[in-house]
Amino acid sequence: MNILRALRAIFSDRLAMIERLGREIPRIGRVDYGRVSMVLVNSPELIPEVLIERADDFVKGPVLRVISRPVFGDGLLTSEGELHRQRRRLVAPALAHQRMARYADVMREHTSALADSWRGGETFDIVETMMRLTLGIVCRTLFDVDIPNEAEAIGKDITLAQTWAMRQIRVPFLRLPMGKSRAALARLNETVYGFIRERRSRGGDTGDLLSMLLLARDEDTGQHLDDLAVRDEAMTLFLAGHETTAVATAWSWYLLARHPWYFDRLRAEGLPFALQILKESMRLFPPAYVIARSVLRDTEIGGFPVRKDELVIVAQWLLHRDARFFPDPLRFDPDRFLPEREALIPRNAYIPFGGGRRICIGNHFALTEGQIILNTIARRFTMELVSQRPPEFQPLITLRPKDGIRVRLQAVGQP
Ligand code: HEM
C-alpha cells in the first residue's frame, strides 16, 4: 500500500506537483514520501533506459496494475512478461499501418454523418461529442458493430466506472466499495460479452480484431483464448481506443478556437496541417501526461541507482513544455511539426505515445483518426468558445478538461 500513498501525494494535485518536481529535478532525482520514494526521469536521453534498455527491470505502475485491474483485467495495457508479448503479437496486426486505409473510410463516414447532424449557431460540449464519435469509430473498426443507440449509455457507464478508480486513487490506503461503478462495469462487461456472443454465433472471419481474437490459438497448447481473455483485450481496446483520441481532438478544437486563423489554413492545406495541429495539441495537452513504472529489482538509470519497489515517473507534461526542447513552450505553434522542423526536436523529448515495447499499439490508428476528424469537420464548420475562461484540467488516467469545453458552431461560408 505504501507505493499507493506516494501516488496519493502525486495525484491529489497532480499537475502542480509534477511541475514542482520538474523545477527541482532537471535530469534525474528522487523525492521521498515516508518509506516510499519516487524517481523522476526528466531528461530525454535517459528515457530509452527506462522504456527499452532496462525495460525488464520495470513493470507498469500501480494505477494500471492495481486500480485499473477490475476494468482492464489482463489486457494489453496491464499484462506483463510473456503473456504481454503473446497478446501484443496477436493484437498488433489489427492495428498495423497497412490496415489504416480501410479504417479511414469508416472514420470519414462517421465524422461526416456527425457533421451532417450539425447546424451553424448550435452550442455543445466538444469533449462529450468527440467521445461519442471515437467510440462509434472504434466499435465499427475493431468489433464490426454499430452502436448508435447505445453510445450515450455506454459513455455514461465508462465515466461511472472511472469515478470509482478516481476516488480510489485519492484514498489508496482504503478499499472503497465500487458502488454505482460496479453496476456500470457489469453493464460494460455485458456489452463486450454481447459482441463476443454475437460474433461466435455469426461465425466466420470478418477480418476485424474480434475475429482475430476469437480465432487465435496459443502457440504451445493450440487452445483458443477463453472468453475472459477475449473480454480483457476487447475491453482494453474499447476504452484505450477511444478516450485518448477523443481528448486529443477535443484539445485540438479548443486550441483552434483560440487561434481561429488556423481554421483557414486547415481548410487550405488539409490532412498534413491537421496532423501538425494534432501533434502540437498533444505536445501542450498530452492525453497521456505521465508514464509510471514500478521497479522490479535494484537497477540504475543513467548511472543513478534505483531501488526495488520505487516508483519511476516519466512526465510528458514536463518534457513537452520544457523550454530546453521547445522554445517559447507555451505558445501554440503547429509549425513546430512541419516535417523539417519536427526532425530537429531532440529524440524522446516528444513522446505522446510512450516508447519501447510498450509503445502505444494504437498510435497509427489515433493519428489517422485525429487527422480525419479535424480535416472533415473543419471543411464545414469553425468553432468558437462559449466561455473565455480557460478549462480546468482533470488529470485522471488521461488529461481531460474538467467540465468539458463548450463551443459554438459556425458553418463555413456563412456569417
Ligand atoms: C491520441 C491518442 C492516444 C494516446 C495519446 C495514447 C497514449 C498511449 C501511451 C502513452 C501508452 C503507453 C503507456 C505506458 O507505457 O505506460 C499507450 C499504450 C497503449 N495504447 Fe494508446 N494512446 C492513444 C490511442 C490509442 C488507440 C487508438 C488505441 C487502440 C485502438 C490504443 C491502445 C493502447 C494499448 C492497447 C496500449 C498498451 C500497449 C502495450 O502495453 O503493449 N491507444 N497509449
Coordinates of C-alpha atoms and ligand atoms in Angstrom, one line a residue:
M1 CA 0.0 0.0 0.0
N2 CA 2.9 2.4 0.6
I3 CA 3.6 3.0 -3.0
L4 CA 0.0 4.0 -3.3
R5 CA 0.4 6.5 -0.6
A6 CA 3.1 8.1 -2.7
L7 CA 0.7 8.2 -5.6
R8 CA -1.8 9.9 -3.5
A9 CA 0.6 12.8 -2.9
I10 CA 1.3 12.9 -6.6
F11 CA -2.3 12.6 -7.7
S12 CA -4.1 15.0 -5.3
D13 CA -2.9 17.9 -7.3
R14 CA -1.0 16.1 -9.9
L15 CA -0.1 18.8 -12.4
A16 CA 1.1 21.3 -9.9
M17 CA 3.1 18.6 -8.1
I18 CA 4.7 17.3 -11.3
E19 CA 5.6 20.9 -12.2
R20 CA 7.2 21.5 -8.8
L21 CA 9.2 18.3 -9.2
G22 CA 10.3 19.3 -12.7
R23 CA 11.7 22.6 -11.4
E24 CA 13.7 20.8 -8.7
I25 CA 14.8 17.9 -10.9
P26 CA 16.1 18.8 -14.3
R27 CA 17.7 15.5 -15.1
I28 CA 17.0 12.6 -12.7
G29 CA 16.3 12.7 -9.0
R30 CA 14.4 11.2 -6.1
V31 CA 11.7 12.5 -3.8
D32 CA 10.8 10.6 -0.6
Y33 CA 7.3 10.1 0.8
G34 CA 7.9 8.4 4.1
R35 CA 9.3 4.9 3.3
V36 CA 8.4 5.2 -0.3
S37 CA 10.3 7.1 -2.9
M38 CA 9.8 8.2 -6.4
V39 CA 12.4 8.8 -9.1
L40 CA 11.6 11.4 -11.8
V41 CA 13.4 10.9 -15.1
N42 CA 13.3 14.4 -16.7
S43 CA 15.8 14.2 -19.4
P44 CA 15.1 12.7 -22.9
E45 CA 18.4 10.9 -23.2
L46 CA 17.6 8.8 -20.1
I47 CA 14.2 7.7 -21.3
P48 CA 15.4 4.8 -23.5
E49 CA 17.0 3.2 -20.4
V50 CA 13.5 3.0 -18.8
L51 CA 11.5 2.1 -21.8
I52 CA 13.9 0.0 -23.8
E53 CA 17.3 -1.0 -22.5
R54 CA 16.3 -1.8 -18.9
A55 CA 12.6 -2.4 -19.6
D56 CA 12.9 -5.8 -17.9
D57 CA 13.7 -4.1 -14.6
F58 CA 10.3 -2.4 -14.6
V59 CA 6.6 -3.2 -14.6
K60 CA 3.6 -0.9 -15.1
G61 CA 2.9 1.4 -12.2
P62 CA 0.3 0.8 -9.6
V63 CA -2.5 2.8 -11.1
L64 CA -2.6 0.5 -14.1
R65 CA -1.6 -2.7 -12.2
V66 CA -3.9 -2.4 -9.2
I67 CA -6.5 0.3 -9.6
S68 CA -7.5 -0.4 -13.2
R69 CA -7.5 -4.1 -12.8
P70 CA -11.3 -4.6 -12.4
V71 CA -11.7 -2.8 -15.8
F72 CA -8.8 -4.0 -17.9
G73 CA -8.1 -7.4 -16.4
D74 CA -5.1 -9.0 -18.1
G75 CA -5.4 -6.9 -21.3
L76 CA -2.5 -5.5 -23.2
L77 CA -2.3 -2.3 -21.2
T78 CA -1.9 -4.1 -17.9
S79 CA -0.4 -7.5 -18.5
E80 CA 3.4 -8.2 -18.2
G81 CA 6.1 -10.5 -19.4
E82 CA 5.4 -13.5 -21.7
L83 CA 1.6 -13.0 -21.5
H84 CA 2.0 -9.4 -22.7
R85 CA 4.4 -10.5 -25.5
Q86 CA 2.0 -13.1 -26.8
R87 CA -1.0 -10.8 -26.7
R88 CA 0.8 -8.0 -28.3
R89 CA 1.7 -10.2 -31.3
L90 CA -1.9 -11.3 -31.5
V91 CA -3.4 -7.8 -31.5
A92 CA -0.8 -5.9 -33.5
P93 CA -1.9 -6.9 -37.0
A94 CA -5.4 -5.4 -36.3
L95 CA -3.7 -2.0 -35.7
A96 CA -0.9 -2.2 -38.2
H97 CA -0.2 0.7 -40.5
Q98 CA -1.4 -1.2 -43.6
R99 CA -4.9 -1.6 -42.0
M100 CA -5.4 2.2 -41.7
A101 CA -6.6 2.8 -45.3
R102 CA -9.6 0.5 -44.6
Y103 CA -10.3 2.1 -41.2
A104 CA -10.0 5.6 -42.7
D105 CA -13.2 5.1 -44.7
V106 CA -15.1 4.3 -41.6
M107 CA -13.6 7.3 -39.8
R108 CA -14.6 9.6 -42.6
E109 CA -18.2 8.2 -42.8
H110 CA -18.8 8.6 -39.1
T111 CA -17.3 12.1 -38.9
S112 CA -19.3 13.2 -42.0
A113 CA -22.5 11.8 -40.5
L114 CA -21.9 13.7 -37.3
A115 CA -21.2 17.0 -39.2
D116 CA -24.5 16.3 -41.3
S117 CA -26.4 16.5 -38.0
W118 CA -25.0 19.9 -37.0
R119 CA -26.3 23.4 -37.7
G120 CA -24.5 26.7 -37.5
G121 CA -25.1 28.5 -34.2
E122 CA -25.5 25.3 -32.2
T123 CA -23.6 25.0 -28.9
F124 CA -22.4 21.8 -27.3
D125 CA -19.6 20.2 -25.3
I126 CA -17.0 19.1 -27.8
V127 CA -15.3 16.7 -25.3
E128 CA -18.5 14.7 -24.9
T129 CA -19.2 14.9 -28.7
M130 CA -15.7 13.6 -29.6
M131 CA -16.1 10.8 -27.1
R132 CA -19.3 9.6 -28.8
L133 CA -17.6 9.9 -32.3
T134 CA -14.5 8.0 -31.4
L135 CA -16.5 5.3 -29.5
G136 CA -18.6 4.7 -32.7
I137 CA -15.5 4.5 -34.8
V138 CA -13.7 2.0 -32.5
C139 CA -16.8 -0.2 -32.3
R140 CA -17.2 -0.3 -36.1
T141 CA -13.5 -0.7 -37.0
L142 CA -12.4 -3.2 -34.3
F143 CA -15.6 -5.0 -33.4
D144 CA -17.7 -4.6 -36.6
V145 CA -20.7 -3.4 -34.6
D146 CA -22.7 -0.2 -34.8
I147 CA -23.9 1.3 -31.5
P148 CA -25.8 4.5 -32.4
N149 CA -28.5 3.9 -29.8
E150 CA -26.3 2.6 -27.0
A151 CA -23.4 5.1 -27.4
E152 CA -24.8 7.5 -24.9
A153 CA -25.5 4.9 -22.2
I154 CA -22.0 3.3 -22.8
G155 CA -20.4 6.7 -22.5
K156 CA -22.1 7.3 -19.1
D157 CA -21.1 3.8 -17.9
I158 CA -17.5 4.4 -18.8
T159 CA -17.4 7.7 -16.9
L160 CA -19.2 6.0 -13.9
A161 CA -16.7 3.0 -14.0
Q162 CA -13.9 5.5 -13.9
T163 CA -15.3 7.5 -11.0
W164 CA -14.5 4.6 -8.7
A165 CA -11.0 4.4 -9.9
M166 CA -10.6 8.2 -9.4
R167 CA -11.9 8.1 -5.8
Q168 CA -9.8 5.1 -5.1
I169 CA -6.6 6.9 -6.3
R170 CA -7.2 9.7 -3.9
V171 CA -7.5 7.4 -0.8
P172 CA -5.3 4.5 -1.8
F173 CA -5.0 3.0 1.7
L174 CA -8.7 2.4 2.0
R175 CA -10.5 -0.2 -0.1
L176 CA -13.5 1.8 -1.4
P177 CA -16.7 0.0 -2.3
M178 CA -17.4 0.2 -6.0
G179 CA -21.0 1.4 -5.5
K180 CA -22.6 2.5 -8.8
S181 CA -19.4 1.8 -10.6
R182 CA -19.9 -1.9 -10.1
A183 CA -23.2 -1.9 -11.9
A184 CA -21.7 0.3 -14.7
L185 CA -18.8 -2.1 -15.1
A186 CA -21.2 -5.0 -15.2
R187 CA -23.2 -3.3 -18.0
L188 CA -19.9 -2.7 -19.9
N189 CA -19.0 -6.3 -19.5
E190 CA -22.4 -7.3 -20.8
T191 CA -21.8 -5.1 -23.8
V192 CA -18.4 -6.6 -24.6
Y193 CA -19.6 -10.2 -23.9
G194 CA -22.6 -9.4 -26.2
F195 CA -20.1 -8.5 -29.0
I196 CA -18.3 -11.8 -28.4
R197 CA -21.5 -13.9 -28.3
E198 CA -22.9 -12.3 -31.4
R199 CA -19.7 -12.9 -33.3
R200 CA -19.4 -16.5 -32.2
S201 CA -23.0 -17.2 -33.4
R202 CA -22.4 -15.4 -36.7
G203 CA -19.2 -17.5 -37.0
G204 CA -16.6 -16.9 -39.8
D205 CA -13.9 -14.3 -40.1
T206 CA -14.9 -10.7 -40.7
G207 CA -11.2 -9.8 -40.5
D208 CA -11.6 -7.4 -37.6
L209 CA -9.9 -7.5 -34.2
L210 CA -12.7 -9.6 -32.6
S211 CA -12.4 -12.3 -35.3
M212 CA -8.6 -12.3 -34.8
L213 CA -9.0 -12.7 -31.0
L214 CA -11.6 -15.5 -31.4
L215 CA -9.7 -17.4 -34.0
A216 CA -6.3 -17.1 -32.3
R217 CA -4.6 -20.2 -30.9
D218 CA -2.0 -20.4 -28.2
E219 CA 1.3 -21.3 -29.9
D220 CA 2.2 -24.0 -27.3
T221 CA -1.2 -25.5 -26.4
G222 CA -3.2 -24.9 -29.6
Q223 CA -6.0 -23.7 -27.4
H224 CA -8.3 -20.7 -28.3
L225 CA -8.4 -17.8 -25.9
D226 CA -11.2 -18.2 -23.4
D227 CA -14.0 -15.6 -23.2
L228 CA -12.4 -13.9 -20.2
A229 CA -9.1 -13.3 -22.2
V230 CA -11.1 -12.0 -25.2
R231 CA -13.1 -9.8 -22.9
D232 CA -9.9 -8.3 -21.3
E233 CA -8.4 -7.5 -24.7
A234 CA -11.6 -6.2 -26.1
M235 CA -12.4 -4.0 -23.1
T236 CA -8.9 -2.6 -23.1
L237 CA -9.1 -1.6 -26.8
F238 CA -12.7 -0.5 -26.4
L239 CA -11.6 2.0 -23.7
A240 CA -8.0 2.8 -24.6
G241 CA -9.0 3.0 -28.3
H242 CA -11.4 5.9 -28.0
E243 CA -11.0 8.1 -24.9
T244 CA -7.4 9.3 -25.6
T245 CA -8.2 10.2 -29.2
A246 CA -11.4 12.0 -28.1
V247 CA -9.4 14.0 -25.6
A248 CA -6.7 14.8 -28.2
T249 CA -9.2 16.0 -30.8
A250 CA -11.2 18.0 -28.2
W251 CA -8.0 19.9 -27.1
S252 CA -7.2 20.4 -30.8
W253 CA -10.6 22.1 -31.3
Y254 CA -10.0 24.2 -28.2
L255 CA -6.7 25.4 -29.5
L256 CA -8.1 26.1 -32.9
A257 CA -11.0 28.1 -31.4
R258 CA -8.4 30.2 -29.5
H259 CA -6.3 30.7 -32.7
P260 CA -9.1 30.8 -35.3
W261 CA -6.8 31.9 -38.2
Y262 CA -5.6 28.4 -38.3
F263 CA -9.0 27.2 -39.4
D264 CA -8.4 28.8 -42.8
R265 CA -5.0 27.1 -43.1
L266 CA -6.5 23.8 -42.2
R267 CA -9.1 24.1 -45.0
A268 CA -6.4 25.1 -47.4
E269 CA -3.8 22.5 -46.5
G270 CA -6.0 19.6 -45.5
L271 CA -4.6 16.4 -43.8
P272 CA -0.9 17.4 -43.5
F273 CA -1.8 20.5 -41.5
A274 CA -4.4 18.6 -39.5
L275 CA -1.6 16.3 -38.4
Q276 CA 0.5 19.3 -37.4
I277 CA -2.3 20.6 -35.3
L278 CA -2.9 17.3 -33.7
K279 CA 0.7 16.8 -32.8
E280 CA 1.1 20.3 -31.4
S281 CA -2.1 19.9 -29.4
M282 CA -0.7 16.6 -27.9
R283 CA 2.5 18.5 -27.0
L284 CA 0.7 21.1 -25.0
F285 CA -2.1 18.8 -23.7
P286 CA -0.7 15.3 -23.8
P287 CA -3.7 12.9 -23.3
A288 CA -1.2 10.5 -21.5
Y289 CA 0.6 13.0 -19.4
V290 CA 2.8 10.6 -17.3
I291 CA 4.2 7.2 -17.7
A292 CA 4.7 5.3 -14.4
R293 CA 6.7 2.2 -13.7
S294 CA 7.3 0.2 -10.5
V295 CA 10.9 -1.0 -10.1
L296 CA 11.1 -4.8 -10.1
R297 CA 14.7 -5.1 -8.9
D298 CA 17.6 -2.8 -8.0
T299 CA 18.9 -1.2 -11.1
E300 CA 20.2 2.2 -12.4
I301 CA 19.2 4.8 -14.9
G302 CA 22.0 6.9 -16.3
G303 CA 24.3 5.8 -13.5
F304 CA 21.7 6.9 -10.9
P305 CA 20.9 3.9 -8.6
V306 CA 17.2 3.0 -8.5
R307 CA 15.9 0.6 -5.8
K308 CA 13.4 -2.2 -6.0
D309 CA 9.8 -1.0 -5.3
E310 CA 10.5 2.6 -6.1
L311 CA 8.2 4.4 -8.5
V312 CA 9.7 5.8 -11.7
I313 CA 7.9 8.6 -13.5
V314 CA 8.5 10.0 -17.0
A315 CA 6.2 13.0 -17.5
Q316 CA 5.2 14.1 -20.9
W317 CA 3.6 17.1 -19.2
L318 CA 7.1 18.3 -18.3
L319 CA 9.1 17.2 -21.3
H320 CA 6.6 18.6 -23.8
R321 CA 6.6 22.0 -22.1
D322 CA 10.3 22.3 -21.5
A323 CA 11.9 25.4 -23.0
R324 CA 15.2 23.4 -23.4
F325 CA 13.5 21.4 -26.2
F326 CA 10.6 23.7 -27.3
P327 CA 11.4 27.4 -27.5
D328 CA 8.6 29.6 -26.1
P329 CA 7.0 26.3 -24.9
L330 CA 3.5 27.6 -24.0
R331 CA 2.9 29.1 -27.4
F332 CA 0.6 27.1 -29.7
D333 CA 2.6 26.8 -32.9
P334 CA 1.6 23.9 -35.2
D335 CA 4.6 24.7 -37.5
R336 CA 6.9 23.1 -34.9
F337 CA 5.6 20.0 -36.6
L338 CA 6.5 20.9 -40.1
P339 CA 8.5 17.8 -41.2
E340 CA 11.8 19.7 -41.4
R341 CA 11.3 21.3 -38.0
E342 CA 10.0 18.2 -36.4
A343 CA 13.2 16.4 -37.3
L344 CA 15.1 18.9 -35.1
I345 CA 13.2 18.0 -31.9
P346 CA 15.5 16.1 -29.6
R347 CA 14.8 12.4 -29.5
N348 CA 12.4 11.4 -26.8
A349 CA 11.5 15.0 -25.9
Y350 CA 8.2 14.4 -27.5
I351 CA 6.6 11.1 -26.6
P352 CA 2.8 11.3 -26.6
F353 CA 2.6 7.6 -27.3
G354 CA 5.4 6.4 -24.9
G355 CA 8.1 4.3 -26.4
G356 CA 9.9 0.9 -26.4
R357 CA 8.0 -2.4 -26.4
R358 CA 5.0 -0.8 -24.5
I359 CA 4.6 2.0 -27.0
C360 CA 1.0 2.7 -27.8
I361 CA -0.2 0.0 -30.1
G362 CA -2.9 2.3 -31.4
N363 CA -0.6 5.2 -32.5
H364 CA -1.2 4.9 -36.2
F365 CA -4.9 4.5 -35.6
A366 CA -5.0 7.6 -33.4
L367 CA -3.0 9.8 -35.8
T368 CA -5.1 8.7 -38.7
E369 CA -8.4 9.2 -36.9
G370 CA -7.4 12.5 -35.3
Q371 CA -6.4 13.9 -38.7
I372 CA -9.5 12.8 -40.5
I373 CA -11.8 14.2 -37.7
L374 CA -10.1 17.6 -37.8
N375 CA -10.0 17.8 -41.6
T376 CA -13.5 16.6 -42.2
I377 CA -15.2 18.9 -39.7
A378 CA -13.1 21.9 -40.5
R379 CA -14.2 21.9 -44.1
R380 CA -17.7 22.6 -43.0
F381 CA -17.6 24.3 -39.6
T382 CA -15.4 26.5 -37.5
M383 CA -15.8 26.7 -33.7
E384 CA -15.7 29.4 -31.1
L385 CA -15.5 29.1 -27.4
V386 CA -18.7 29.8 -25.4
S387 CA -16.6 30.9 -22.4
Q388 CA -13.3 32.6 -22.5
R389 CA -12.3 31.1 -19.1
P390 CA -9.5 28.5 -19.7
P391 CA -10.8 25.0 -18.9
E392 CA -9.5 23.4 -15.7
F393 CA -7.7 20.1 -16.0
Q394 CA -8.9 16.8 -14.7
P395 CA -5.8 14.7 -14.8
L396 CA -7.1 11.2 -14.4
I397 CA -5.7 8.4 -16.4
T398 CA -6.0 10.8 -19.4
L399 CA -5.7 14.6 -19.2
R400 CA -9.3 15.6 -19.6
P401 CA -10.8 19.1 -19.4
K402 CA -12.7 19.1 -16.1
D403 CA -16.1 20.5 -17.1
G404 CA -15.8 19.8 -20.8
I405 CA -15.4 22.5 -23.4
R406 CA -18.5 24.3 -24.8
V407 CA -18.2 25.5 -28.3
R408 CA -20.5 27.3 -30.8
L409 CA -20.5 26.2 -34.4
Q410 CA -20.3 28.4 -37.4
A411 CA -21.0 27.0 -40.8
V412 CA -18.2 27.7 -43.2
G413 CA -19.1 30.4 -45.7
Q414 CA -21.9 31.8 -43.6
P415 CA -21.6 34.9 -41.4
Ligands
HEM1 C1 -4.1 10.2 -29.1 C2 -4.4 9.0 -28.7 C3 -3.6 8.1 -27.9 C4 -2.6 8.4 -27.0 C5 -2.0 9.8 -26.6 C6 -2.1 7.1 -26.4 C7 -1.1 7.0 -25.5 C8 -0.6 5.8 -25.0 C9 0.6 5.7 -24.2 C10 1.5 6.8 -23.7 C11 0.8 4.3 -24.0 C12 2.0 3.7 -23.2 C13 1.7 3.7 -21.8 C14 2.9 3.2 -20.9 O1 3.9 2.9 -21.5 O2 2.7 3.0 -19.7 C15 -0.3 3.6 -24.7 C16 -0.4 2.3 -24.6 C17 -1.5 1.6 -25.2 N1 -2.5 2.2 -26.1 FE1 -2.6 4.1 -26.6 N2 -2.8 6.1 -26.9 C18 -3.7 6.6 -27.8 C19 -4.6 6.0 -28.7 C20 -4.8 4.6 -28.6 C21 -5.7 3.9 -29.5 C22 -6.5 4.5 -30.6 C23 -5.6 2.6 -29.1 C24 -6.3 1.3 -29.7 C25 -7.0 1.3 -30.8 C26 -4.7 2.5 -28.0 C27 -4.4 1.3 -27.3 C28 -3.3 1.2 -26.4 C29 -2.9 -0.1 -25.9 C30 -3.6 -1.4 -26.0 C31 -1.8 0.2 -25.1 C32 -0.9 -0.8 -24.3 C33 0.2 -1.3 -25.2 C34 1.1 -2.3 -24.5 O3 1.4 -2.1 -23.4 O4 1.6 -3.2 -25.2 N3 -4.2 3.7 -27.7 N4 -1.1 4.6 -25.3

